[in-house]
C-alpha cells in the first residue's frame, strides 16, 4: 500500500515537471502596438506570427554596430519587454534605410524624432521599419534605397544609457525582430582582413 502511494506521488511529480517545462519553453506570443506612427509606448495585443524575409542590404548604423539591447518580446500583452533592438551609434551618425521602401512617417513622436519606412514588395500590409531618435533627412512619401541616408542620430531622446538607435519592425499591428531582416552574410559578417599576396 505504501509502495502504491509512492508510485502515485512520483507519477504526479513527473507530470508536474513535464507540464511546467512545456509551459516555460513555449514561445511567447507576438505583440503589437495600435496606431501610427509606432513607438514602444503604445499598448500591445496578440496576433499571429508571420515569417520575415531577409531582404535587408545594410545595417541602420555603421557596418556591424554593437547591439546594446536585443529583441525581447513581452510574455503578456501589457508585459515588460523590448519591441526592437538598440544599436550603438554616436550622435550625428548617419542612419540608413535597411531595404528599399517608401517613407511612411518622418517627424516627432513624444518628443523623439522618428522615421518609418514601408518596405517594398513585402505584402499587404507591408513590413515597416522604424528608427528613433533620428533627425529626418527624408520626407513622407519619399522612395528610399538600401543604404540611403534617411537621417542622423539625435543627441537627445534615446532610452539607452549610451547613444543608440532603436530599430523596430512591424507588419500591420505585429511587432517582429528587426534583425531577422538581415541575411546571414550581413548579420554575421566580421571585420575585413587583409591577406598576404604570396
GROMACS .gro file of N, CA and C in nm, residues 31-141:
model
  333
   31UNK      N    1   0.356   4.043  -3.031
   31UNK     CA    2   0.279   4.154  -2.978
   31UNK      C    3   0.278   4.269  -3.075
   32UNK      N    4   0.183   4.361  -3.059
   32UNK     CA    5   0.174   4.475  -3.147
   32UNK      C    6   0.137   4.599  -3.071
   33UNK      N    7   0.151   4.712  -3.138
   33UNK     CA    8   0.104   4.838  -3.084
   33UNK      C    9   0.004   4.898  -3.180
   34UNK      N   10  -0.101   4.960  -3.129
   34UNK     CA   11  -0.203   5.019  -3.214
   34UNK      C   12  -0.163   5.160  -3.252
   35UNK      N   13  -0.206   5.202  -3.370
   35UNK     CA   14  -0.186   5.340  -3.414
   35UNK      C   15  -0.058   5.361  -3.490
   36UNK      N   16  -0.047   5.474  -3.555
   36UNK     CA   17   0.072   5.509  -3.630
   36UNK      C   18   0.103   5.654  -3.602
   37UNK      N   19   0.226   5.693  -3.600
   37UNK     CA   20   0.344   5.610  -3.609
   37UNK      C   21   0.363   5.523  -3.487
   38UNK      N   22   0.453   5.427  -3.496
   38UNK     CA   23   0.465   5.324  -3.395
   38UNK      C   24   0.577   5.354  -3.297
   39UNK      N   25   0.549   5.339  -3.169
   39UNK     CA   26   0.652   5.355  -3.066
   39UNK      C   27   0.630   5.249  -2.961
   40UNK      N   28   0.730   5.230  -2.875
   40UNK     CA   29   0.719   5.131  -2.767
   40UNK      C   30   0.616   5.169  -2.663
   41UNK      N   31   0.570   5.294  -2.661
   41UNK     CA   32   0.475   5.339  -2.560
   41UNK      C   33   0.332   5.294  -2.590
   42UNK      N   34   0.307   5.249  -2.712
   42UNK     CA   35   0.171   5.208  -2.749
   42UNK      C   36   0.135   5.074  -2.685
   43UNK      N   37   0.006   5.049  -2.655
   43UNK     CA   38  -0.035   4.922  -2.592
   43UNK      C   39  -0.033   4.807  -2.692
   44UNK      N   40   0.020   4.690  -2.652
   44UNK     CA   41   0.027   4.576  -2.741
   44UNK      C   42  -0.093   4.481  -2.728
   45UNK      N   43  -0.107   4.390  -2.823
   45UNK     CA   44  -0.204   4.280  -2.819
   45UNK      C   45  -0.149   4.166  -2.902
   46UNK      N   46  -0.206   4.048  -2.890
   46UNK     CA   47  -0.153   3.929  -2.954
   46UNK      C   48  -0.207   3.913  -3.097
   47UNK      N   49  -0.118   3.873  -3.189
   47UNK     CA   50  -0.155   3.846  -3.326
   47UNK      C   51  -0.071   3.730  -3.377
   48UNK      N   52  -0.110   3.666  -3.490
   48UNK     CA   53  -0.032   3.553  -3.541
   48UNK      C   54   0.107   3.596  -3.589
   49UNK      N   55   0.203   3.506  -3.578
   49UNK     CA   56   0.338   3.531  -3.625
   49UNK      C   57   0.345   3.510  -3.776
   50UNK      N   58   0.415   3.600  -3.847
   50UNK     CA   59   0.432   3.590  -3.991
   50UNK      C   60   0.582   3.590  -4.017
   51UNK      N   61   0.632   3.502  -4.107
   51UNK     CA   62   0.776   3.499  -4.134
   51UNK      C   63   0.825   3.632  -4.192
   52UNK      N   64   0.950   3.665  -4.164
   52UNK     CA   65   1.012   3.788  -4.213
   52UNK      C   66   1.116   3.750  -4.318
   53UNK      N   67   1.106   3.805  -4.441
   53UNK     CA   68   1.208   3.775  -4.542
   53UNK      C   69   1.337   3.851  -4.512
   54UNK      N   70   1.451   3.788  -4.535
   54UNK     CA   71   1.581   3.851  -4.509
   54UNK      C   72   1.619   3.937  -4.629
   55UNK      N   73   1.553   4.055  -4.641
   55UNK     CA   74   1.573   4.142  -4.757
   55UNK      C   75   1.664   4.260  -4.728
   56UNK      N   76   1.712   4.272  -4.606
   56UNK     CA   77   1.799   4.384  -4.570
   56UNK      C   78   1.929   4.381  -4.647
   57UNK      N   79   1.980   4.499  -4.683
   57UNK     CA   80   2.106   4.509  -4.756
   57UNK      C   81   2.205   4.601  -4.686
   58UNK      N   82   2.166   4.654  -4.570
   58UNK     CA   83   2.255   4.744  -4.495
   58UNK      C   84   2.210   4.746  -4.349
   59UNK      N   85   2.304   4.770  -4.260
   59UNK     CA   86   2.272   4.796  -4.121
   59UNK      C   87   2.218   4.939  -4.111
   60UNK      N   88   2.131   4.968  -4.015
   60UNK     CA   89   2.082   5.105  -4.000
   60UNK      C   90   2.193   5.205  -3.965
   61UNK      N   91   2.292   5.161  -3.887
   61UNK     CA   92   2.405   5.246  -3.849
   61UNK      C   93   2.532   5.162  -3.855
   62UNK      N   94   2.640   5.222  -3.904
   62UNK     CA   95   2.769   5.153  -3.909
   62UNK      C   96   2.767   5.032  -4.001
   63UNK      N   97   2.872   4.949  -3.990
   63UNK     CA   98   2.879   4.829  -4.073
   63UNK      C   99   2.837   4.704  -3.996
   64UNK      N  100   2.854   4.702  -3.867
   64UNK     CA  101   2.801   4.597  -3.780
   64UNK      C  102   2.807   4.651  -3.638
   65UNK      N  103   2.711   4.737  -3.601
   65UNK     CA  104   2.718   4.805  -3.471
   65UNK      C  105   2.691   4.709  -3.356
   66UNK      N  106   2.746   4.738  -3.239
   66UNK     CA  107   2.713   4.658  -3.122
   66UNK      C  108   2.563   4.669  -3.090
   67UNK      N  109   2.503   4.555  -3.056
   67UNK     CA  110   2.363   4.554  -3.013
   67UNK      C  111   2.363   4.574  -2.862
   68UNK      N  112   2.315   4.691  -2.819
   68UNK     CA  113   2.314   4.723  -2.676
   68UNK      C  114   2.203   4.650  -2.602
   69UNK      N  115   2.090   4.631  -2.670
   69UNK     CA  116   1.979   4.555  -2.614
   69UNK      C  117   1.905   4.489  -2.729
   70UNK      N  118   1.881   4.360  -2.715
   70UNK     CA  119   1.818   4.284  -2.822
   70UNK      C  120   1.666   4.280  -2.814
   71UNK      N  121   1.608   4.206  -2.903
   71UNK     CA  122   1.465   4.184  -2.915
   71UNK      C  123   1.418   4.101  -2.797
   72UNK      N  124   1.323   4.153  -2.720
   72UNK     CA  125   1.270   4.083  -2.603
   72UNK      C  126   1.117   4.097  -2.604
   73UNK      N  127   1.047   4.010  -2.678
   73UNK     CA  128   0.902   4.023  -2.680
   73UNK      C  129   0.843   3.996  -2.543
   74UNK      N  130   0.747   4.078  -2.499
   74UNK     CA  131   0.686   4.057  -2.367
   74UNK      C  132   0.613   3.923  -2.359
   75UNK      N  133   0.608   3.867  -2.241
   75UNK     CA  134   0.539   3.739  -2.221
   75UNK      C  135   0.388   3.757  -2.218
   76UNK      N  136   0.342   3.877  -2.185
   76UNK     CA  137   0.198   3.904  -2.181
   76UNK      C  138   0.169   4.031  -2.262
   77UNK      N  139   0.044   4.053  -2.291
   77UNK     CA  140   0.004   4.164  -2.375
   77UNK      C  141   0.060   4.298  -2.328
   78UNK      N  142   0.049   4.328  -2.199
   78UNK     CA  143   0.096   4.455  -2.147
   78UNK      C  144   0.224   4.439  -2.065
   79UNK      N  145   0.292   4.327  -2.080
   79UNK     CA  146   0.411   4.300  -2.001
   79UNK      C  147   0.533   4.377  -2.047
   80UNK      N  148   0.636   4.379  -1.962
   80UNK     CA  149   0.759   4.447  -2.000
   80UNK      C  150   0.831   4.370  -2.110
   81UNK      N  151   0.908   4.440  -2.188
   81UNK     CA  152   0.983   4.377  -2.296
   81UNK      C  153   1.053   4.484  -2.377
   82UNK      N  154   1.104   4.445  -2.491
   82UNK     CA  155   1.173   4.537  -2.580
   82UNK      C  156   1.135   4.500  -2.722
   83UNK      N  157   1.054   4.585  -2.786
   83UNK     CA  158   0.994   4.555  -2.916
   83UNK      C  159   1.080   4.607  -3.031
   84UNK      N  160   1.208   4.579  -3.025
   84UNK     CA  161   1.304   4.620  -3.126
   84UNK      C  162   1.443   4.589  -3.075
   85UNK      N  163   1.545   4.649  -3.139
   85UNK     CA  164   1.683   4.634  -3.092
   85UNK      C  165   1.745   4.773  -3.082
   86UNK      N  166   1.836   4.789  -2.987
   86UNK     CA  167   1.910   4.914  -2.970
   86UNK      C  168   2.051   4.894  -3.024
   87UNK      N  169   2.088   4.977  -3.121
   87UNK     CA  170   2.219   4.968  -3.185
   87UNK      C  171   2.303   5.088  -3.142
   88UNK      N  172   2.426   5.062  -3.096
   88UNK     CA  173   2.516   5.170  -3.054
   88UNK      C  174   2.547   5.259  -3.173
   89UNK      N  175   2.535   5.389  -3.154
   89UNK     CA  176   2.564   5.486  -3.260
   89UNK      C  177   2.584   5.623  -3.197
   90UNK      N  178   2.691   5.693  -3.234
   90UNK     CA  179   2.713   5.826  -3.177
   90UNK      C  180   2.615   5.927  -3.233
   91UNK      N  181   2.589   6.031  -3.155
   91UNK     CA  182   2.502   6.140  -3.202
   91UNK      C  183   2.559   6.197  -3.330
   92UNK      N  184   2.472   6.224  -3.427
   92UNK     CA  185   2.513   6.278  -3.555
   92UNK      C  186   2.550   6.175  -3.659
   93UNK      N  187   2.559   6.046  -3.618
   93UNK     CA  188   2.594   5.941  -3.715
   93UNK      C  189   2.480   5.924  -3.816
   94UNK      N  190   2.513   5.892  -3.942
   94UNK     CA  191   2.408   5.871  -4.041
   94UNK      C  192   2.326   5.746  -4.010
   95UNK      N  193   2.195   5.756  -4.032
   95UNK     CA  194   2.104   5.642  -4.018
   95UNK      C  195   2.058   5.607  -4.159
   96UNK      N  196   2.066   5.479  -4.194
   96UNK     CA  197   2.041   5.436  -4.331
   96UNK      C  198   1.920   5.343  -4.340
   97UNK      N  199   1.854   5.348  -4.455
   97UNK     CA  200   1.744   5.254  -4.482
   97UNK      C  201   1.804   5.115  -4.496
   98UNK      N  202   1.741   5.017  -4.435
   98UNK     CA  203   1.790   4.880  -4.439
   98UNK      C  204   1.758   4.814  -4.574
   99UNK      N  205   1.643   4.850  -4.631
   99UNK     CA  206   1.598   4.791  -4.757
   99UNK      C  207   1.520   4.897  -4.835
  100UNK      N  208   1.487   4.865  -4.960
  100UNK     CA  209   1.410   4.957  -5.045
  100UNK      C  210   1.271   4.976  -4.987
  101UNK      N  211   1.221   5.102  -4.994
  101UNK     CA  212   1.086   5.127  -4.945
  101UNK      C  213   1.042   5.270  -4.966
  102UNK      N  214   0.931   5.304  -4.902
  102UNK     CA  215   0.872   5.438  -4.909
  102UNK      C  216   0.857   5.490  -4.766
  103UNK      N  217   0.897   5.614  -4.743
  103UNK     CA  218   0.888   5.674  -4.610
  103UNK      C  219   0.740   5.690  -4.574
  104UNK      N  220   0.699   5.625  -4.466
  104UNK     CA  221   0.560   5.631  -4.420
  104UNK      C  222   0.541   5.744  -4.319
  105UNK      N  223   0.648   5.779  -4.246
  105UNK     CA  224   0.641   5.885  -4.146
  105UNK      C  225   0.781   5.939  -4.121
  106UNK      N  226   0.792   6.070  -4.108
  106UNK     CA  227   0.917   6.135  -4.069
  106UNK      C  228   0.879   6.258  -3.986
  107UNK      N  229   0.903   6.250  -3.856
  107UNK     CA  230   0.864   6.361  -3.769
  107UNK      C  231   0.891   6.327  -3.624
  108UNK      N  232   0.821   6.394  -3.535
  108UNK     CA  233   0.843   6.376  -3.392
  108UNK      C  234   0.722   6.307  -3.328
  109UNK      N  235   0.752   6.216  -3.237
  109UNK     CA  236   0.650   6.146  -3.159
  109UNK      C  237   0.697   6.147  -3.014
  110UNK      N  238   0.617   6.202  -2.926
  110UNK     CA  239   0.651   6.211  -2.784
  110UNK      C  240   0.789   6.273  -2.763
  111UNK      N  241   0.820   6.374  -2.842
  111UNK     CA  242   0.947   6.446  -2.827
  111UNK      C  243   1.066   6.381  -2.895
  112UNK      N  244   1.047   6.267  -2.960
  112UNK     CA  245   1.157   6.198  -3.026
  112UNK      C  246   1.140   6.201  -3.177
  113UNK      N  247   1.250   6.217  -3.249
  113UNK     CA  248   1.247   6.208  -3.394
  113UNK      C  249   1.232   6.064  -3.437
  114UNK      N  250   1.137   6.038  -3.527
  114UNK     CA  251   1.108   5.902  -3.574
  114UNK      C  252   1.100   5.903  -3.726
  115UNK      N  253   1.159   5.800  -3.788
  115UNK     CA  254   1.141   5.776  -3.932
  115UNK      C  255   1.090   5.634  -3.946
  116UNK      N  256   0.981   5.617  -4.022
  116UNK     CA  257   0.924   5.485  -4.051
  116UNK      C  258   0.926   5.463  -4.201
  117UNK      N  259   0.967   5.343  -4.245
  117UNK     CA  260   0.976   5.311  -4.388
  117UNK      C  261   0.899   5.182  -4.414
  118UNK      N  262   0.800   5.189  -4.507
  118UNK     CA  263   0.730   5.069  -4.552
  118UNK      C  264   0.815   5.003  -4.659
  119UNK      N  265   0.850   4.875  -4.639
  119UNK     CA  266   0.942   4.805  -4.727
  119UNK      C  267   0.871   4.752  -4.851
  120UNK      N  268   0.928   4.780  -4.967
  120UNK     CA  269   0.872   4.744  -5.097
  120UNK      C  270   0.865   4.592  -5.115
  121UNK      N  271   0.752   4.545  -5.170
  121UNK     CA  272   0.738   4.405  -5.206
  121UNK      C  273   0.728   4.310  -5.089
  122UNK      N  274   0.682   4.357  -4.973
  122UNK     CA  275   0.675   4.270  -4.854
  122UNK      C  276   0.532   4.236  -4.815
  123UNK      N  277   0.436   4.253  -4.907
  123UNK     CA  278   0.299   4.211  -4.880
  123UNK      C  279   0.209   4.324  -4.838
  124UNK      N  280   0.087   4.285  -4.801
  124UNK     CA  281  -0.015   4.381  -4.761
  124UNK      C  282  -0.074   4.335  -4.628
  125UNK      N  283  -0.051   4.404  -4.520
  125UNK     CA  284   0.026   4.528  -4.510
  125UNK      C  285   0.175   4.499  -4.523
  126UNK      N  286   0.252   4.599  -4.569
  126UNK     CA  287   0.396   4.579  -4.584
  126UNK      C  288   0.468   4.577  -4.450
  127UNK      N  289   0.588   4.522  -4.452
  127UNK     CA  290   0.675   4.535  -4.335
  127UNK      C  291   0.712   4.681  -4.319
  128UNK      N  292   0.719   4.728  -4.195
  128UNK     CA  293   0.755   4.869  -4.167
  128UNK      C  294   0.871   4.870  -4.068
  129UNK      N  295   0.980   4.938  -4.106
  129UNK     CA  296   1.091   4.957  -4.014
  129UNK      C  297   1.079   5.095  -3.951
  130UNK      N  298   1.121   5.106  -3.825
  130UNK     CA  299   1.119   5.235  -3.756
  130UNK      C  300   1.256   5.259  -3.695
  131UNK      N  301   1.294   5.387  -3.692
  131UNK     CA  302   1.424   5.428  -3.641
  131UNK      C  303   1.402   5.548  -3.550
  132UNK      N  304   1.458   5.544  -3.428
  132UNK     CA  305   1.447   5.658  -3.337
  132UNK      C  306   1.558   5.655  -3.233
  133UNK      N  307   1.602   5.766  -3.178
  133UNK     CA  308   1.570   5.904  -3.212
  133UNK      C  309   1.654   5.948  -3.332
  134UNK      N  310   1.587   6.004  -3.431
  134UNK     CA  311   1.651   6.039  -3.558
  134UNK      C  312   1.603   6.177  -3.604
  135UNK      N  313   1.697   6.259  -3.652
  135UNK     CA  314   1.662   6.382  -3.721
  135UNK      C  315   1.646   6.344  -3.868
  136UNK      N  316   1.525   6.351  -3.919
  136UNK     CA  317   1.494   6.302  -4.054
  136UNK      C  318   1.563   6.385  -4.161
  137UNK      N  319   1.613   6.314  -4.264
  137UNK     CA  320   1.668   6.378  -4.384
  137UNK      C  321   1.578   6.346  -4.504
  138UNK      N  322   1.463   6.283  -4.476
  138UNK     CA  323   1.368   6.244  -4.580
  138UNK      C  324   1.230   6.295  -4.541
  139UNK      N  325   1.138   6.289  -4.637
  139UNK     CA  326   1.001   6.332  -4.612
  139UNK      C  327   0.905   6.217  -4.641
  140UNK      N  328   0.787   6.226  -4.581
  140UNK     CA  329   0.683   6.126  -4.602
  140UNK      C  330   0.655   6.112  -4.751
  141UNK      N  331   0.645   5.986  -4.799
  141UNK     CA  332   0.616   5.957  -4.939
  141UNK      C  333   0.739   5.938  -5.025
   0.00000   0.00000   0.00000
